[in-house]
Coordinates of C-alpha atoms in Angstrom, one line a residue:
M57 CA -57.9 -59.1 -135.1
A58 CA -55.1 -58.3 -132.7
L59 CA -52.7 -60.8 -131.2
A60 CA -50.6 -59.8 -128.1
L61 CA -47.4 -61.6 -127.4
C62 CA -46.0 -61.2 -123.9
C63 CA -42.5 -61.5 -122.6
A64 CA -41.6 -61.4 -119.0
T65 CA -39.2 -59.1 -117.4
A66 CA -35.7 -59.1 -116.3
S67 CA -33.7 -57.3 -113.7
A68 CA -33.9 -53.9 -112.0
Q69 CA -31.5 -51.1 -111.1
T70 CA -33.6 -51.0 -107.9
Q71 CA -32.8 -54.7 -107.6
T72 CA -34.3 -57.3 -105.4
Q73 CA -33.0 -60.8 -104.8
A74 CA -33.9 -63.1 -107.8
P75 CA -35.8 -66.3 -106.7
A76 CA -33.8 -69.5 -106.8
N77 CA -36.5 -71.1 -109.0
F78 CA -39.3 -69.8 -111.2
E79 CA -42.0 -72.1 -112.4
G80 CA -39.9 -75.1 -111.3
Q81 CA -36.8 -74.1 -113.2
P82 CA -33.5 -72.7 -111.7
V83 CA -33.0 -69.0 -112.2
Q84 CA -29.8 -67.6 -113.7
T85 CA -28.5 -64.1 -113.4
L86 CA -27.0 -62.6 -116.5
T87 CA -25.1 -59.3 -116.1
A88 CA -24.3 -57.1 -119.1
T89 CA -23.0 -53.6 -119.8
L90 CA -24.4 -51.6 -122.6
R91 CA -23.3 -48.1 -123.5
G92 CA -21.8 -47.7 -120.0
T93 CA -24.9 -49.0 -118.1
T94 CA -24.5 -52.3 -116.2
F95 CA -27.6 -54.3 -115.4
S96 CA -28.7 -57.8 -114.6
L97 CA -31.3 -60.0 -116.4
H98 CA -32.8 -63.0 -114.7
A99 CA -33.9 -66.0 -116.8
T100 CA -34.6 -69.7 -116.8
D101 CA -34.1 -72.0 -119.7
S102 CA -37.6 -70.9 -120.9
G103 CA -36.7 -67.2 -121.0
Y104 CA -36.7 -64.0 -119.0
I105 CA -38.7 -64.0 -115.7
P106 CA -40.8 -61.2 -114.1
E107 CA -38.7 -59.1 -111.8
S108 CA -40.1 -57.4 -108.7
T109 CA -39.1 -54.6 -106.5
D110 CA -40.7 -53.5 -103.3
R111 CA -43.2 -51.4 -105.3
L112 CA -43.9 -53.2 -108.6
T113 CA -43.7 -56.3 -110.8
F114 CA -42.9 -55.5 -114.4
D115 CA -44.7 -58.5 -116.0
N116 CA -45.8 -57.5 -119.5
A117 CA -43.8 -56.4 -122.5
G118 CA -44.3 -57.5 -126.0
P119 CA -45.7 -56.7 -129.4
E120 CA -49.4 -56.5 -129.9
M121 CA -49.8 -57.9 -133.4
E122 CA -52.6 -57.2 -136.0
K123 CA -53.4 -59.1 -139.1
A124 CA -53.6 -57.3 -142.4
T125 CA -57.0 -55.5 -143.0
G126 CA -58.2 -54.1 -146.3
D127 CA -55.2 -52.3 -147.8
R128 CA -53.1 -52.4 -144.6
G129 CA -50.5 -55.1 -144.1
P130 CA -49.7 -56.7 -140.8
R131 CA -48.4 -54.4 -138.0
Y132 CA -47.6 -54.3 -134.4
R133 CA -47.4 -51.8 -131.5
W134 CA -45.4 -52.5 -128.3
G135 CA -47.5 -53.0 -125.1
F136 CA -46.3 -52.9 -121.5
G137 CA -47.7 -53.4 -118.1
F138 CA -46.9 -53.7 -114.4
A139 CA -48.6 -54.5 -111.1
L140 CA -48.2 -52.2 -108.2
K141 CA -47.6 -53.4 -104.6
G142 CA -48.9 -51.4 -101.6
D143 CA -49.8 -47.8 -101.8
A144 CA -47.2 -46.7 -104.4
K145 CA -48.5 -43.9 -106.6
P146 CA -46.8 -43.4 -110.0
V147 CA -46.8 -39.9 -111.4
R148 CA -44.9 -40.7 -114.6
V149 CA -44.0 -43.9 -116.5
R150 CA -41.5 -44.1 -119.3
V151 CA -40.6 -47.2 -121.4
E152 CA -37.6 -47.2 -123.8
D153 CA -36.1 -49.6 -126.2
F154 CA -32.7 -49.8 -124.7
G155 CA -31.0 -50.7 -128.0
K156 CA -27.4 -51.4 -128.6
D157 CA -26.9 -48.1 -130.4
A158 CA -29.4 -45.7 -128.8
D159 CA -32.4 -45.4 -126.6
T160 CA -35.8 -45.1 -128.3
L161 CA -38.7 -43.7 -126.2
L162 CA -41.8 -45.9 -126.7
V163 CA -44.1 -44.7 -123.9
D164 CA -44.1 -41.5 -121.9
D165 CA -47.2 -41.5 -119.7
T166 CA -47.3 -38.3 -117.6
A167 CA -50.7 -39.1 -116.1
P168 CA -50.6 -42.9 -115.4
V169 CA -53.9 -44.5 -114.6
I170 CA -53.9 -47.4 -112.2
D171 CA -56.9 -49.8 -112.6
A172 CA -58.9 -51.4 -109.8
G173 CA -56.5 -54.4 -110.0
H174 CA -53.5 -52.1 -109.1
R175 CA -52.2 -52.4 -112.7
W176 CA -50.8 -49.9 -115.2
S177 CA -50.7 -50.7 -118.9
G178 CA -49.5 -48.6 -121.8
R179 CA -48.8 -48.9 -125.5
A180 CA -46.2 -47.3 -127.8
A181 CA -47.4 -44.2 -129.5
T182 CA -46.6 -45.5 -133.0
E183 CA -47.2 -48.8 -134.7
C184 CA -44.8 -50.6 -137.0
D185 CA -45.7 -52.1 -140.4
I186 CA -44.2 -55.6 -140.5
V187 CA -42.2 -55.3 -143.7
P188 CA -38.5 -56.1 -144.3
T189 CA -37.7 -52.4 -145.1
A190 CA -39.1 -51.0 -141.8
P191 CA -36.3 -50.5 -139.2
C192 CA -38.8 -51.1 -136.4
A193 CA -39.4 -54.6 -137.8
A194 CA -35.8 -55.6 -138.2
W195 CA -36.0 -58.0 -135.2
I196 CA -38.7 -59.9 -137.0
F197 CA -36.7 -60.5 -140.2
D198 CA -33.3 -61.1 -138.7
K199 CA -32.2 -64.7 -138.5
G200 CA -31.6 -66.4 -135.2
L201 CA -32.6 -65.5 -131.7
Q202 CA -33.4 -61.9 -131.2
T203 CA -33.1 -60.2 -127.8
L204 CA -34.4 -56.8 -127.1
I205 CA -33.9 -54.9 -123.9
F206 CA -36.5 -52.4 -122.5
R207 CA -35.9 -49.9 -119.7
L208 CA -38.9 -49.0 -117.5
T209 CA -38.6 -45.8 -115.3
V210 CA -41.4 -45.2 -112.9
D211 CA -41.5 -41.9 -111.0
F212 CA -43.5 -41.9 -107.7
D213 CA -45.3 -39.1 -105.9
D214 CA -42.8 -39.2 -103.0
G215 CA -40.0 -38.1 -105.4
T216 CA -38.4 -41.5 -105.8
N217 CA -38.2 -43.6 -108.9
Q218 CA -37.4 -47.2 -109.9
V219 CA -35.7 -48.3 -113.1
L220 CA -36.0 -51.9 -114.4
Y221 CA -34.4 -53.5 -117.4
Q222 CA -36.2 -56.2 -119.2
G223 CA -35.0 -58.7 -121.8
A224 CA -37.4 -60.0 -124.3
A225 CA -36.3 -62.9 -126.5
F226 CA -37.9 -64.0 -129.8
N227 CA -36.9 -67.3 -131.4
P228 CA -37.8 -67.3 -135.1
D229 CA -38.5 -71.0 -135.1
T230 CA -41.1 -70.8 -132.3
M231 CA -42.5 -67.6 -133.7
Q232 CA -43.2 -69.1 -137.2
P233 CA -46.9 -70.0 -136.4
V234 CA -47.4 -66.3 -135.4
W235 CA -45.9 -65.1 -138.6
S236 CA -48.0 -67.6 -140.6
F237 CA -51.2 -66.4 -138.8
L238 CA -50.4 -62.8 -139.6
G239 CA -49.4 -63.5 -143.2
V240 CA -45.8 -62.4 -142.7
K241 CA -43.3 -63.7 -145.3
R242 CA -39.9 -64.1 -143.7

């Protein structure tokens, strides 16, 4: 059985004006610089919000979790998605974990398929075993609020591209029911 957790997006290099409110809550703009790149993340008290540009809304990023089966323990794979606006035609989609020490390429889709609902979705090529010794699972076993930043780059058929940065926050207290469901011992 798979369980998908979704976190909304944050800001874009091809930035648009953040809404004053999102789902009835005031929106804050948080600006950060990481390894020489300055970007803004938009959030409410409930977490990061979807950010839109004139061509897309990056509205899905999170771990797709799977319970243990047979001799395999619990695991996850990152999943991502965005909705297109208008007639934009992506020719390449890349998603990276924009970590504090280095970028890690998670998705490199050189032939993106857009569904009838004008959506793209993709999954990381590799899955991660949810064990304390796996570097890809460190965010699960660390204490306190964990914030990850993803970078989405979409190249379009007109030669332009858009780059969006997304924050995804995971609170270990609110995630405990998920870990219990999966059988993860923290």
